[in-house]
XYZ file of C-alpha atoms in Angstrom:
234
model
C -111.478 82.126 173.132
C -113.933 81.867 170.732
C -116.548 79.218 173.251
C -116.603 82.939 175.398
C -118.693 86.203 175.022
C -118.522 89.403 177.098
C -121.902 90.187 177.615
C -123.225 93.271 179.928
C -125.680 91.918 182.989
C -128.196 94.273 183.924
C -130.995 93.752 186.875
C -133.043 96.028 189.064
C -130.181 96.107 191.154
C -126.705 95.354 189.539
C -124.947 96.525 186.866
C -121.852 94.560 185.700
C -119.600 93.034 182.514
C -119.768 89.575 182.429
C -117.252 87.044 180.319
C -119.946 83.917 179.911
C -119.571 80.037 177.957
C -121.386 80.038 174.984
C -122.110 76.715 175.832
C -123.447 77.149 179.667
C -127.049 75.865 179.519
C -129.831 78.474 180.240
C -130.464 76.767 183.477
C -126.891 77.047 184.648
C -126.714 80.208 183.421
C -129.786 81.153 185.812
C -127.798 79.595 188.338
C -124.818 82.225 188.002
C -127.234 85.334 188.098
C -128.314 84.208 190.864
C -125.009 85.039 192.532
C -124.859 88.198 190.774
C -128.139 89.824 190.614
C -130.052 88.116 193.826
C -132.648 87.046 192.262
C -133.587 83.337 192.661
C -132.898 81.148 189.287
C -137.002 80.227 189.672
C -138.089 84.103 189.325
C -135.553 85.155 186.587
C -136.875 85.929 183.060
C -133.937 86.928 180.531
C -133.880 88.521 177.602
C -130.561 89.625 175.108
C -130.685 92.984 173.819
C -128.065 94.666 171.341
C -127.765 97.698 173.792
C -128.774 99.233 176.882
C -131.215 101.917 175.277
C -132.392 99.116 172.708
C -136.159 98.655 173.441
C -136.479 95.498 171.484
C -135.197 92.259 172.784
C -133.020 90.398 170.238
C -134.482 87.017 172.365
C -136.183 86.052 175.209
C -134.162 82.683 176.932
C -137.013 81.035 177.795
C -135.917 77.102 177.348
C -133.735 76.209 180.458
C -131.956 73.491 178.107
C -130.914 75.771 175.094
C -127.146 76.912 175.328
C -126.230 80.706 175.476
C -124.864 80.229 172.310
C -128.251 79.017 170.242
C -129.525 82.510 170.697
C -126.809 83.938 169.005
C -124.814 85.973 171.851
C -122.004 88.277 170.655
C -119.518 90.721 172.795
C -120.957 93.576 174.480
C -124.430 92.978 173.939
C -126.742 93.039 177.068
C -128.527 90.311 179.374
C -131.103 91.991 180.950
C -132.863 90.283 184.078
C -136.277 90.660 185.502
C -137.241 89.712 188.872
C -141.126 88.155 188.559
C -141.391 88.370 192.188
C -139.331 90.640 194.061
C -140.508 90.538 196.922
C -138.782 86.872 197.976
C -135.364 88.224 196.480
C -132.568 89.657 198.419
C -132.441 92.670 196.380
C -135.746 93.068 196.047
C -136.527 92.771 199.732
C -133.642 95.901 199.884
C -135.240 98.258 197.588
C -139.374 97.351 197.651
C -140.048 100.484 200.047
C -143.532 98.879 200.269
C -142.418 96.310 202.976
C -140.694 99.348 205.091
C -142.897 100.779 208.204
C -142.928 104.192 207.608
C -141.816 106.987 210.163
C -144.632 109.379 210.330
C -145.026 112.496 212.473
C -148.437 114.598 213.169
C -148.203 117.899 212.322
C -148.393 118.512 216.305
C -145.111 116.301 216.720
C -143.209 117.905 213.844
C -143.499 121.167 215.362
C -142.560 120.506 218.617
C -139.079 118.862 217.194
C -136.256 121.075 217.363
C -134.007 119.006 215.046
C -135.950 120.126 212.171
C -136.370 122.486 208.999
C -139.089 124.442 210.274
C -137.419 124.906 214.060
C -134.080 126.157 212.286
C -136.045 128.557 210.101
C -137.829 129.996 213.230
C -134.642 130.018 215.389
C -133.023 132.497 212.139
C -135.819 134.330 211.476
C -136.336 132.832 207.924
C -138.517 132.821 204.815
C -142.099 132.898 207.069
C -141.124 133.833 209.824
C -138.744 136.861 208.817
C -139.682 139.573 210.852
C -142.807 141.777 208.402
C -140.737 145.194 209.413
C -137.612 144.155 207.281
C -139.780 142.326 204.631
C -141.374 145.605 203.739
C -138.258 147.775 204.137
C -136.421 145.165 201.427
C -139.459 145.628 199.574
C -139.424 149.622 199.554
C -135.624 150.447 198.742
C -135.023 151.982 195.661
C -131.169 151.611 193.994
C -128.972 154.832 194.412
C -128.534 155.304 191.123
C -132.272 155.549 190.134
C -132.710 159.210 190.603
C -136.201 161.088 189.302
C -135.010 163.147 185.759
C -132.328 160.557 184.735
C -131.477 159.406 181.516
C -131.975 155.383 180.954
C -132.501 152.978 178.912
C -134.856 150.135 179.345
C -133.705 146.344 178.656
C -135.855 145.010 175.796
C -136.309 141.268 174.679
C -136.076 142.287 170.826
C -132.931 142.616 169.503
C -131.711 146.022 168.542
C -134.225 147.629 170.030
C -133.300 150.235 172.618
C -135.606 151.510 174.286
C -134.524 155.054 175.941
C -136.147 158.074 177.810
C -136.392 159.455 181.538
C -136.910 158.404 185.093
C -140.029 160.083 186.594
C -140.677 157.758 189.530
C -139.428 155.518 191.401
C -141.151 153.379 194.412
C -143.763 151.547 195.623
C -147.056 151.023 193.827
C -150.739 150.185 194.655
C -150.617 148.016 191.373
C -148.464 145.771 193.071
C -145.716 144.652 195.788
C -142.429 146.236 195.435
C -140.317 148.624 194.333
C -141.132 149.795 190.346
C -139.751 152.450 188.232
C -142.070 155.174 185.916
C -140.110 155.428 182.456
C -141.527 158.356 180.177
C -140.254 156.776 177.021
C -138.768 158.946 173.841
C -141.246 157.357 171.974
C -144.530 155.565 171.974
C -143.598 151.887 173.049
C -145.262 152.426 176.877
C -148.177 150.913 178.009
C -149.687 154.143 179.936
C -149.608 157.801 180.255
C -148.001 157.545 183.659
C -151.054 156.171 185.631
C -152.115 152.871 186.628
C -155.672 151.595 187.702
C -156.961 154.943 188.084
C -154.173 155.728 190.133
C -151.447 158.250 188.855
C -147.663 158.408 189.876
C -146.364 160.979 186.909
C -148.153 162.416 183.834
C -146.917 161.958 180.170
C -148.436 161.169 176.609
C -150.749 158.139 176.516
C -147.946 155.192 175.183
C -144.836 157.077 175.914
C -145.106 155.764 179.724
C -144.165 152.360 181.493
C -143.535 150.756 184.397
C -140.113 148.046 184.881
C -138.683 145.985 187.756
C -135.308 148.323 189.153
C -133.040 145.658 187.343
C -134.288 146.254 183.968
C -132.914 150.068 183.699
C -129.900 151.102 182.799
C -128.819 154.619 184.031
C -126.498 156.725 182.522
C -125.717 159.778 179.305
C -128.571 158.008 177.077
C -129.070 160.695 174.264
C -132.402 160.739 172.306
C -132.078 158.062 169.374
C -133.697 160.674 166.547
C -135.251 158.704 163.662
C -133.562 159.045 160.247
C -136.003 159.091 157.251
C -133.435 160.135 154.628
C -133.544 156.901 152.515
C -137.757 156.609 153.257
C -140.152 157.387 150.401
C -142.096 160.732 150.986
């Protein structure tokens, strides 16, 4: 038992656990990758490596005389073969997409094809080609529950944080596409007073007023948070 070594045998191509002779020559050895990997004895370089993710050889075999065992192989390390020319291999010649003739359409030809991506999405009315009347009416409905003079409360990224105050619009905007909702905030942490690029959709105090995506508000019985300054110096 101990004249054999398990040793992992890794190529471009194959992947395997091998049980090898310590005292198979290099050149025989070459001989049985052949029949393994598919790479010609000739065109084989190998090198022994303590583990897959290792990126410094242990050895490099290059003397075709020298046994397995003068470089010092032990179980589960990993022979790791590289094909100097794959392109006379049978592996190589299987995965080298170089030698392939490619199968190229014109544009002209791939739209005529009704087999295709661009013909389903056309035949379902998708993404592009969606009709522009139900684009904008997605675009201009505003949730149920989003009702002018409602309390709500904003979502905020900082923890803690709750941001809460009134609905005073909700709809489209010239600012930009979609449906947005006007938040007159219970205290200053808005951007505007309600208007936006000279354009104005309610009125408030400068700060107190913002503008959020529908899925960022929270309706509901949101009382005003009042600040307590009991334990603040005066």
């Amino acid at each position: 038992m101990s004249g054999i070594v398990r040793l992992f045998v890794i190529s471009p191509d194959t992947h395997s656990e091998r049980r090898l002779e310590l005292h198979v020559t290099i050149g025989k050895l070459k001989d049985k990758l052949e029949l393994i990997t598919g790479i010609p004895a000739a065109n084989q370089i190998i090198s022994l490596y303590n583990s897959e993710n290792d990126p410094n050889a242990v050895a490099t075999f290059s003397d075709d005389s020298k046994q397995l065992g003068f470089y010092g192989a032990r179980d589960y390390q990993v022979l790791r073969v590289v094909d100097t020319n794959p392109s006379v291999s049978f592996t190589g010649q299987m995965t080298d997409v170089s030698q392939v003739d490619k199968f190229e359409l014109t544009p002209e030809e791939y739209a005529r094809r009704q087999d295709t991506v661009l013909a389903y999405k056309q035949r379902n009315q998708m993404g592009r080609f969606a009709p522009k009347e139900a684009e904008s009416l997605i675009d201009t409905v505003v949730p149920a529950e989003i009702v002018i003079g409602s309390r709500c409360e904003v979502e905020s990224a900082e923890p803690g944080l709750k941001k809460r105050g009134v609905v005073r619009f909700a709809g489209p905007t010239k600012f930009s596409k979609g449906v947005w909702v006007g938040i007159e905030y219970d205290e200053p942490l808005g951007k505007n007073d309600g208007s936006v690029q000279g354009e104005r959709y309610f009125t408030c105090q400068p700060k107190y007023g913002v503008f959020v995506a529908p899925d960022k508000v929270k309706v509901g019985d949101y009382p005003v948070e009042e600040l307590n300054f009991e334990d603040e110096e005066i």
